[in-house]
Amino acid sequence: MSVAQPVREICHVLDSVYGKYDPSKPWVPQAYTENKGRYLWTDAFGVCSYISLFHVTRRSSYLDQADALIRNVHDVLGKNRAGTHRLGHASEMHPTKGGLRIGKEDEEGTPDGDGQYFHYLTKWMFALSRMSIARSDAQYLRWAVELAQAIHPHFVYRRESSRPRMYWKISTDLSHPHVASEGNLDPFDGLVTYSLLRDLSGDPSVLRDEIQDMQKIVNSKYKSYSSHDPLDLGEALWLAHWYSEDEWAKVLV
């Protein structure tokens, strides 16, 4: 199979999700449904897909679409559901400083309602870091680091102990947990994503304390990691490949 065929198939999927690109006018990604304009997990993969298409085809329009999607996510999920104000300490120049909503259709407070998920936020950090590389623009990396700094102290508690703990889901305003249990892979996700951001920055002090928290949690649980969930297992393999020589990664795979 030539490269052209899978590229066409990927473009067809992206066009069906986000709408076709018209170079003659500003492109804005279409909403998923009337009640769910953006969804953070899906949109993180959308950004990475556009970047991948750019690397294969060298068409700069794909980076323009990734840019438009990033702006749209920050303008929708970086604000309250009414869209009247940005979350927390976020601003136009620093749109991630209040975290980002999940983008659930249901209101916050319902069983499957809106809020913030740690593993969705780290996927967005990763997408921003890839965009920083693709555009050779440190702004995206700054947004990713600011997102990590903003959400970390709200998801991670007992930080001074030998074994910090994590919440799985917290409120949109970061004030309290919605689900107090810890995600099976959230500490690994945090350790890898934060470490990638640090390495990309070239500054060993970036997210030093946050990485230390995650390392303590990972050290306490990697030897007993277990899962029968295909999504969980696939995520574990993806995380481990970034730092494959680390002891925790070797045990995970």
PDB file of C-alpha atoms in Angstrom:
ATOM      1  CA  MET A   1       0.000   0.000   0.000  1.00  0.00           C
ATOM      2  CA  SER A   2       1.373   3.431  -0.921  1.00  0.00           C
ATOM      3  CA  VAL A   3       1.507   6.276   1.572  1.00  0.00           C
ATOM      4  CA  ALA A   4      -1.172   8.100  -0.407  1.00  0.00           C
ATOM      5  CA  GLN A   5      -3.946   5.634   0.470  1.00  0.00           C
ATOM      6  CA  PRO A   6      -3.698   5.814   4.284  1.00  0.00           C
ATOM      7  CA  VAL A   7      -3.264   9.593   4.033  1.00  0.00           C
ATOM      8  CA  ARG A   8      -6.528   9.836   2.086  1.00  0.00           C
ATOM      9  CA  GLU A   9      -8.264   7.661   4.653  1.00  0.00           C
ATOM     10  CA  ILE A  10      -6.989   9.740   7.563  1.00  0.00           C
ATOM     11  CA  CYS A  11      -8.011  12.945   5.787  1.00  0.00           C
ATOM     12  CA  HIS A  12     -11.492  11.514   5.237  1.00  0.00           C
ATOM     13  CA  VAL A  13     -11.835  10.750   8.951  1.00  0.00           C
ATOM     14  CA  LEU A  14     -10.592  14.190  10.001  1.00  0.00           C
ATOM     15  CA  ASP A  15     -12.850  15.916   7.466  1.00  0.00           C
ATOM     16  CA  SER A  16     -15.842  13.999   8.787  1.00  0.00           C
ATOM     17  CA  VAL A  17     -15.004  14.935  12.388  1.00  0.00           C
ATOM     18  CA  TYR A  18     -13.814  18.518  11.995  1.00  0.00           C
ATOM     19  CA  GLY A  19     -15.096  19.645   8.603  1.00  0.00           C
ATOM     20  CA  LYS A  20     -13.316  20.160   5.292  1.00  0.00           C
ATOM     21  CA  TYR A  21     -10.591  22.749   4.920  1.00  0.00           C
ATOM     22  CA  ASP A  22     -11.209  25.648   2.573  1.00  0.00           C
ATOM     23  CA  PRO A  23      -8.069  27.765   2.014  1.00  0.00           C
ATOM     24  CA  SER A  24     -10.162  30.701   0.800  1.00  0.00           C
ATOM     25  CA  LYS A  25     -11.634  31.421   4.246  1.00  0.00           C
ATOM     26  CA  PRO A  26     -10.779  31.007   7.930  1.00  0.00           C
ATOM     27  CA  TRP A  27     -11.228  27.412   9.054  1.00  0.00           C
ATOM     28  CA  VAL A  28     -12.930  26.634  12.353  1.00  0.00           C
ATOM     29  CA  PRO A  29     -13.348  23.015  13.459  1.00  0.00           C
ATOM     30  CA  GLN A  30     -16.982  21.987  13.536  1.00  0.00           C
ATOM     31  CA  ALA A  31     -18.631  21.035  16.818  1.00  0.00           C
ATOM     32  CA  TYR A  32     -19.369  17.405  17.601  1.00  0.00           C
ATOM     33  CA  THR A  33     -22.972  17.911  18.723  1.00  0.00           C
ATOM     34  CA  GLU A  34     -25.186  20.788  19.727  1.00  0.00           C
ATOM     35  CA  ASN A  35     -24.353  20.264  23.410  1.00  0.00           C
ATOM     36  CA  LYS A  36     -20.714  19.194  23.098  1.00  0.00           C
ATOM     37  CA  GLY A  37     -18.686  21.607  21.013  1.00  0.00           C
ATOM     38  CA  ARG A  38     -15.291  20.141  21.887  1.00  0.00           C
ATOM     39  CA  TYR A  39     -14.001  17.028  23.658  1.00  0.00           C
ATOM     40  CA  LEU A  40     -10.485  17.209  25.077  1.00  0.00           C
ATOM     41  CA  TRP A  41      -9.380  13.595  24.588  1.00  0.00           C
ATOM     42  CA  THR A  42     -10.534  13.407  20.974  1.00  0.00           C
ATOM     43  CA  ASP A  43      -9.167  16.842  20.132  1.00  0.00           C
ATOM     44  CA  ALA A  44      -5.712  15.988  21.504  1.00  0.00           C
ATOM     45  CA  PHE A  45      -5.567  13.119  19.026  1.00  0.00           C
ATOM     46  CA  GLY A  46      -6.976  15.439  16.351  1.00  0.00           C
ATOM     47  CA  VAL A  47      -4.095  17.884  16.827  1.00  0.00           C
ATOM     48  CA  CYS A  48      -1.558  15.044  16.683  1.00  0.00           C
ATOM     49  CA  SER A  49      -3.215  13.678  13.532  1.00  0.00           C
ATOM     50  CA  TYR A  50      -2.927  17.017  11.726  1.00  0.00           C
ATOM     51  CA  ILE A  51       0.727  17.274  12.775  1.00  0.00           C
ATOM     52  CA  SER A  52       1.360  13.748  11.487  1.00  0.00           C
ATOM     53  CA  LEU A  53      -0.235  14.630   8.147  1.00  0.00           C
ATOM     54  CA  PHE A  54       2.059  17.648   7.916  1.00  0.00           C
ATOM     55  CA  HIS A  55       5.126  15.480   8.506  1.00  0.00           C
ATOM     56  CA  VAL A  56       4.057  13.057   5.763  1.00  0.00           C
ATOM     57  CA  THR A  57       2.881  15.578   3.168  1.00  0.00           C
ATOM     58  CA  ARG A  58       4.767  18.774   4.164  1.00  0.00           C
ATOM     59  CA  ARG A  59       1.555  20.748   3.576  1.00  0.00           C
ATOM     60  CA  SER A  60       1.538  23.673   5.993  1.00  0.00           C
ATOM     61  CA  SER A  61      -2.263  23.832   5.879  1.00  0.00           C
ATOM     62  CA  TYR A  62      -2.373  20.837   8.224  1.00  0.00           C
ATOM     63  CA  LEU A  63      -0.479  22.831  10.850  1.00  0.00           C
ATOM     64  CA  ASP A  64      -2.909  25.690  10.292  1.00  0.00           C
ATOM     65  CA  GLN A  65      -5.746  23.288  11.069  1.00  0.00           C
ATOM     66  CA  ALA A  66      -3.941  22.022  14.174  1.00  0.00           C
ATOM     67  CA  ASP A  67      -3.497  25.638  15.253  1.00  0.00           C
ATOM     68  CA  ALA A  68      -7.177  26.417  14.716  1.00  0.00           C
ATOM     69  CA  LEU A  69      -8.189  23.359  16.721  1.00  0.00           C
ATOM     70  CA  ILE A  70      -5.879  24.337  19.585  1.00  0.00           C
ATOM     71  CA  ARG A  71      -7.341  27.848  19.676  1.00  0.00           C
ATOM     72  CA  ASN A  72     -10.869  26.479  19.590  1.00  0.00           C
ATOM     73  CA  VAL A  73     -10.219  24.058  22.447  1.00  0.00           C
ATOM     74  CA  HIS A  74      -8.735  26.838  24.564  1.00  0.00           C
ATOM     75  CA  ASP A  75     -11.680  29.104  23.788  1.00  0.00           C
ATOM     76  CA  VAL A  76     -14.305  26.442  24.535  1.00  0.00           C
ATOM     77  CA  LEU A  77     -12.876  24.023  27.120  1.00  0.00           C
ATOM     78  CA  GLY A  78     -10.733  26.713  28.733  1.00  0.00           C
ATOM     79  CA  LYS A  79     -13.902  28.566  29.678  1.00  0.00           C
ATOM     80  CA  ASN A  80     -16.951  27.765  31.794  1.00  0.00           C
ATOM     81  CA  ARG A  81     -19.807  25.941  30.049  1.00  0.00           C
ATOM     82  CA  ALA A  82     -21.612  29.226  29.373  1.00  0.00           C
ATOM     83  CA  GLY A  83     -18.492  30.555  27.675  1.00  0.00           C
ATOM     84  CA  THR A  84     -18.573  33.756  29.706  1.00  0.00           C
ATOM     85  CA  HIS A  85     -15.156  33.591  31.362  1.00  0.00           C
ATOM     86  CA  ARG A  86     -11.910  31.613  31.354  1.00  0.00           C
ATOM     87  CA  LEU A  87     -11.181  29.093  34.075  1.00  0.00           C
ATOM     88  CA  GLY A  88      -9.122  29.998  37.115  1.00  0.00           C
ATOM     89  CA  HIS A  89      -6.172  32.275  36.386  1.00  0.00           C
ATOM     90  CA  ALA A  90      -6.260  31.689  32.631  1.00  0.00           C
ATOM     91  CA  SER A  91      -6.103  34.579  30.179  1.00  0.00           C
ATOM     92  CA  GLU A  92      -5.895  35.156  26.448  1.00  0.00           C
ATOM     93  CA  MET A  93      -2.092  34.906  26.601  1.00  0.00           C
ATOM     94  CA  HIS A  94      -2.095  32.054  29.132  1.00  0.00           C
ATOM     95  CA  PRO A  95      -5.181  30.008  28.217  1.00  0.00           C
ATOM     96  CA  THR A  96      -4.270  26.840  30.125  1.00  0.00           C
ATOM     97  CA  LYS A  97      -3.635  28.296  33.584  1.00  0.00           C
ATOM     98  CA  GLY A  98      -7.084  27.219  34.816  1.00  0.00           C
ATOM     99  CA  GLY A  99      -7.005  23.728  33.351  1.00  0.00           C
ATOM    100  CA  LEU A 100      -9.394  22.521  30.626  1.00  0.00           C
ATOM    101  CA  ARG A 101     -12.831  20.981  30.882  1.00  0.00           C
ATOM    102  CA  ILE A 102     -13.444  17.427  29.658  1.00  0.00           C
ATOM    103  CA  GLY A 103     -16.242  18.552  27.348  1.00  0.00           C
ATOM    104  CA  LYS A 104     -18.967  16.197  28.586  1.00  0.00           C
ATOM    105  CA  GLU A 105     -22.502  16.715  27.296  1.00  0.00           C
ATOM    106  CA  ASP A 106     -23.945  16.464  30.819  1.00  0.00           C
ATOM    107  CA  GLU A 107     -23.676  19.228  33.373  1.00  0.00           C
ATOM    108  CA  GLU A 108     -21.144  19.000  36.159  1.00  0.00           C
ATOM    109  CA  GLY A 109     -22.484  17.189  39.201  1.00  0.00           C
ATOM    110  CA  THR A 110     -24.340  14.481  37.260  1.00  0.00           C
ATOM    111  CA  PRO A 111     -22.964  10.890  37.212  1.00  0.00           C
ATOM    112  CA  ASP A 112     -21.152  11.395  33.890  1.00  0.00           C
ATOM    113  CA  GLY A 113     -20.954  15.164  34.020  1.00  0.00           C
ATOM    114  CA  ASP A 114     -18.270  17.665  33.132  1.00  0.00           C
ATOM    115  CA  GLY A 115     -15.113  18.351  35.133  1.00  0.00           C
ATOM    116  CA  GLN A 116     -11.411  17.754  34.592  1.00  0.00           C
ATOM    117  CA  TYR A 117      -9.663  14.405  33.984  1.00  0.00           C
ATOM    118  CA  PHE A 118      -5.935  14.139  34.595  1.00  0.00           C
ATOM    119  CA  HIS A 119      -5.278  11.715  31.724  1.00  0.00           C
ATOM    120  CA  TYR A 120      -7.142  13.979  29.287  1.00  0.00           C
ATOM    121  CA  LEU A 121      -5.092  16.964  30.388  1.00  0.00           C
ATOM    122  CA  THR A 122      -1.793  15.129  29.924  1.00  0.00           C
ATOM    123  CA  LYS A 123      -2.845  14.146  26.398  1.00  0.00           C
ATOM    124  CA  TRP A 124      -3.396  17.836  25.677  1.00  0.00           C
ATOM    125  CA  MET A 125       0.028  18.665  27.129  1.00  0.00           C
ATOM    126  CA  PHE A 126       1.534  16.079  24.801  1.00  0.00           C
ATOM    127  CA  ALA A 127      -0.317  17.497  21.780  1.00  0.00           C
ATOM    128  CA  LEU A 128       0.922  21.000  22.610  1.00  0.00           C
ATOM    129  CA  SER A 129       4.490  19.726  22.949  1.00  0.00           C
ATOM    130  CA  ARG A 130       4.310  18.104  19.492  1.00  0.00           C
ATOM    131  CA  MET A 131       2.992  21.367  18.063  1.00  0.00           C
ATOM    132  CA  SER A 132       5.894  23.211  19.664  1.00  0.00           C
ATOM    133  CA  ILE A 133       8.266  20.952  17.750  1.00  0.00           C
ATOM    134  CA  ALA A 134       6.327  21.131  14.477  1.00  0.00           C
ATOM    135  CA  ARG A 135       6.102  24.944  14.532  1.00  0.00           C
ATOM    136  CA  SER A 136       9.492  25.505  16.202  1.00  0.00           C
ATOM    137  CA  ASP A 137       7.566  27.734  18.584  1.00  0.00           C
ATOM    138  CA  ALA A 138       8.125  27.591  22.341  1.00  0.00           C
ATOM    139  CA  GLN A 139       4.733  29.169  23.059  1.00  0.00           C
ATOM    140  CA  TYR A 140       2.977  25.806  22.809  1.00  0.00           C
ATOM    141  CA  LEU A 141       5.452  24.245  25.220  1.00  0.00           C
ATOM    142  CA  ARG A 142       4.884  27.106  27.677  1.00  0.00           C
ATOM    143  CA  TRP A 143       1.153  26.471  27.525  1.00  0.00           C
ATOM    144  CA  ALA A 144       1.745  22.770  28.223  1.00  0.00           C
ATOM    145  CA  VAL A 145       3.993  23.498  31.203  1.00  0.00           C
ATOM    146  CA  GLU A 146       1.557  26.098  32.557  1.00  0.00           C
ATOM    147  CA  LEU A 147      -1.228  23.542  32.298  1.00  0.00           C
ATOM    148  CA  ALA A 148       0.806  21.009  34.285  1.00  0.00           C
ATOM    149  CA  GLN A 149       1.656  23.595  36.943  1.00  0.00           C
ATOM    150  CA  ALA A 150      -1.965  24.709  37.206  1.00  0.00           C
ATOM    151  CA  ILE A 151      -3.595  21.327  37.668  1.00  0.00           C
ATOM    152  CA  HIS A 152      -0.960  19.288  39.502  1.00  0.00           C
ATOM    153  CA  PRO A 153      -1.526  20.571  43.072  1.00  0.00           C
ATOM    154  CA  HIS A 154      -5.260  19.964  42.691  1.00  0.00           C
ATOM    155  CA  PHE A 155      -4.979  16.376  41.451  1.00  0.00           C
ATOM    156  CA  VAL A 156      -2.079  15.326  43.699  1.00  0.00           C
ATOM    157  CA  TYR A 157      -2.324  15.480  47.475  1.00  0.00           C
ATOM    158  CA  ARG A 158      -0.243  14.327  50.457  1.00  0.00           C
ATOM    159  CA  ARG A 159       2.699  15.542  48.404  1.00  0.00           C
ATOM    160  CA  GLU A 160       5.093  15.669  51.360  1.00  0.00           C
ATOM    161  CA  SER A 161       4.545  12.001  52.174  1.00  0.00           C
ATOM    162  CA  SER A 162       6.550   9.088  50.789  1.00  0.00           C
ATOM    163  CA  ARG A 163       3.506   8.048  48.766  1.00  0.00           C
ATOM    164  CA  PRO A 164       1.433  10.951  47.416  1.00  0.00           C
ATOM    165  CA  ARG A 165      -2.112  10.238  46.209  1.00  0.00           C
ATOM    166  CA  MET A 166      -4.108  11.341  43.178  1.00  0.00           C
ATOM    167  CA  TYR A 167      -7.727  12.095  42.380  1.00  0.00           C
ATOM    168  CA  TRP A 168      -9.118  10.670  39.140  1.00  0.00           C
ATOM    169  CA  LYS A 169     -11.587  13.458  38.378  1.00  0.00           C
ATOM    170  CA  ILE A 170     -11.949  16.936  39.841  1.00  0.00           C
ATOM    171  CA  SER A 171     -14.325  19.845  39.462  1.00  0.00           C
ATOM    172  CA  THR A 172     -14.096  22.312  36.605  1.00  0.00           C
ATOM    173  CA  ASP A 173     -12.916  25.032  38.989  1.00  0.00           C
ATOM    174  CA  LEU A 174     -10.282  22.658  40.478  1.00  0.00           C
ATOM    175  CA  SER A 175     -11.743  23.147  43.960  1.00  0.00           C
ATOM    176  CA  HIS A 176     -12.712  19.571  44.893  1.00  0.00           C
ATOM    177  CA  PRO A 177     -12.642  15.963  43.657  1.00  0.00           C
ATOM    178  CA  HIS A 178     -15.547  14.365  41.833  1.00  0.00           C
ATOM    179  CA  VAL A 179     -13.924  10.905  41.922  1.00  0.00           C
ATOM    180  CA  ALA A 180     -11.469  10.376  44.753  1.00  0.00           C
ATOM    181  CA  SER A 181      -9.952   7.103  43.540  1.00  0.00           C
ATOM    182  CA  GLU A 182      -6.643   7.051  41.654  1.00  0.00           C
ATOM    183  CA  GLY A 183      -6.461   6.178  37.968  1.00  0.00           C
ATOM    184  CA  ASN A 184      -4.436   3.030  37.342  1.00  0.00           C
ATOM    185  CA  LEU A 185      -2.019   4.725  34.949  1.00  0.00           C
ATOM    186  CA  ASP A 186      -2.411   8.396  35.884  1.00  0.00           C
ATOM    187  CA  PRO A 187       0.894   8.550  37.834  1.00  0.00           C
ATOM    188  CA  PHE A 188       2.778   6.927  34.935  1.00  0.00           C
ATOM    189  CA  ASP A 189       1.065   9.300  32.534  1.00  0.00           C
ATOM    190  CA  GLY A 190       2.102  12.256  34.651  1.00  0.00           C
ATOM    191  CA  LEU A 191       5.691  11.076  35.035  1.00  0.00           C
ATOM    192  CA  VAL A 192       6.172  10.515  31.308  1.00  0.00           C
ATOM    193  CA  THR A 193       4.368  13.635  30.107  1.00  0.00           C
ATOM    194  CA  TYR A 194       6.067  15.946  32.598  1.00  0.00           C
ATOM    195  CA  SER A 195       9.443  14.402  31.768  1.00  0.00           C
ATOM    196  CA  LEU A 196       8.868  14.920  28.047  1.00  0.00           C
ATOM    197  CA  LEU A 197       8.036  18.570  28.663  1.00  0.00           C
ATOM    198  CA  ARG A 198      11.164  18.989  30.792  1.00  0.00           C
ATOM    199  CA  ASP A 199      13.369  17.319  28.196  1.00  0.00           C
ATOM    200  CA  LEU A 200      11.915  19.407  25.383  1.00  0.00           C
ATOM    201  CA  SER A 201      12.525  22.595  27.364  1.00  0.00           C
ATOM    202  CA  GLY A 202      16.184  21.746  27.901  1.00  0.00           C
ATOM    203  CA  ASP A 203      15.867  23.025  31.480  1.00  0.00           C
ATOM    204  CA  PRO A 204      16.198  20.349  34.207  1.00  0.00           C
ATOM    205  CA  SER A 205      14.368  22.584  36.693  1.00  0.00           C
ATOM    206  CA  VAL A 206      11.124  22.571  34.659  1.00  0.00           C
ATOM    207  CA  LEU A 207       8.409  20.683  36.592  1.00  0.00           C
ATOM    208  CA  ARG A 208      11.059  19.291  38.955  1.00  0.00           C
ATOM    209  CA  ASP A 209       8.764  19.070  41.990  1.00  0.00           C
ATOM    210  CA  GLU A 210       5.854  17.696  39.965  1.00  0.00           C
ATOM    211  CA  ILE A 211       8.078  14.992  38.455  1.00  0.00           C
ATOM    212  CA  GLN A 212       9.343  14.090  41.909  1.00  0.00           C
ATOM    213  CA  ASP A 213       5.762  13.575  43.111  1.00  0.00           C
ATOM    214  CA  MET A 214       4.967  11.305  40.176  1.00  0.00           C
ATOM    215  CA  GLN A 215       8.198   9.365  40.552  1.00  0.00           C
ATOM    216  CA  LYS A 216       7.350   8.586  44.170  1.00  0.00           C
ATOM    217  CA  ILE A 217       3.924   7.255  43.216  1.00  0.00           C
ATOM    218  CA  VAL A 218       5.260   5.223  40.289  1.00  0.00           C
ATOM    219  CA  ASN A 219       7.999   3.726  42.470  1.00  0.00           C
ATOM    220  CA  SER A 220       5.367   2.554  44.925  1.00  0.00           C
ATOM    221  CA  LYS A 221       3.122   0.820  42.399  1.00  0.00           C
ATOM    222  CA  TYR A 222       4.892  -0.245  39.192  1.00  0.00           C
ATOM    223  CA  LYS A 223       5.865  -3.699  40.466  1.00  0.00           C
ATOM    224  CA  SER A 224       2.217  -4.560  41.135  1.00  0.00           C
ATOM    225  CA  TYR A 225       0.760  -3.047  37.950  1.00  0.00           C
ATOM    226  CA  SER A 226      -1.972  -5.220  36.457  1.00  0.00           C
ATOM    227  CA  SER A 227      -4.774  -4.712  33.964  1.00  0.00           C
ATOM    228  CA  HIS A 228      -7.150  -6.658  31.701  1.00  0.00           C
ATOM    229  CA  ASP A 229      -8.363  -3.532  29.917  1.00  0.00           C
ATOM    230  CA  PRO A 230      -7.060  -3.305  26.302  1.00  0.00           C
ATOM    231  CA  LEU A 231      -7.077   0.503  26.403  1.00  0.00           C
ATOM    232  CA  ASP A 232      -5.155   0.512  29.666  1.00  0.00           C
ATOM    233  CA  LEU A 233      -2.624  -2.022  28.363  1.00  0.00           C
ATOM    234  CA  GLY A 234      -2.105  -0.109  25.127  1.00  0.00           C
ATOM    235  CA  GLU A 235      -1.567   3.109  27.053  1.00  0.00           C
ATOM    236  CA  ALA A 236       0.961   1.328  29.297  1.00  0.00           C
ATOM    237  CA  LEU A 237       2.987   0.206  26.267  1.00  0.00           C
ATOM    238  CA  TRP A 238       2.892   3.694  24.764  1.00  0.00           C
ATOM    239  CA  LEU A 239       4.044   5.294  28.013  1.00  0.00           C
ATOM    240  CA  ALA A 240       6.815   2.757  28.582  1.00  0.00           C
ATOM    241  CA  HIS A 241       8.397   3.234  25.159  1.00  0.00           C
ATOM    242  CA  TRP A 242       9.389   6.835  25.908  1.00  0.00           C
ATOM    243  CA  TYR A 243      11.731   5.849  28.735  1.00  0.00           C
ATOM    244  CA  SER A 244      12.203   2.184  27.956  1.00  0.00           C
ATOM    245  CA  GLU A 245      15.451   1.852  29.935  1.00  0.00           C
ATOM    246  CA  ASP A 246      13.829   2.942  33.195  1.00  0.00           C
ATOM    247  CA  GLU A 247      13.154   0.095  35.589  1.00  0.00           C
ATOM    248  CA  TRP A 248       9.422   0.830  35.868  1.00  0.00           C
ATOM    249  CA  ALA A 249       9.077   0.739  32.071  1.00  0.00           C
ATOM    250  CA  LYS A 250      10.833  -2.610  31.790  1.00  0.00           C
ATOM    251  CA  VAL A 251       8.508  -4.124  34.397  1.00  0.00           C
ATOM    252  CA  LEU A 252       5.409  -2.598  32.787  1.00  0.00           C
ATOM    253  CA  VAL A 253       6.029  -4.292  29.446  1.00  0.00           C
TER     254      VAL A 253
END
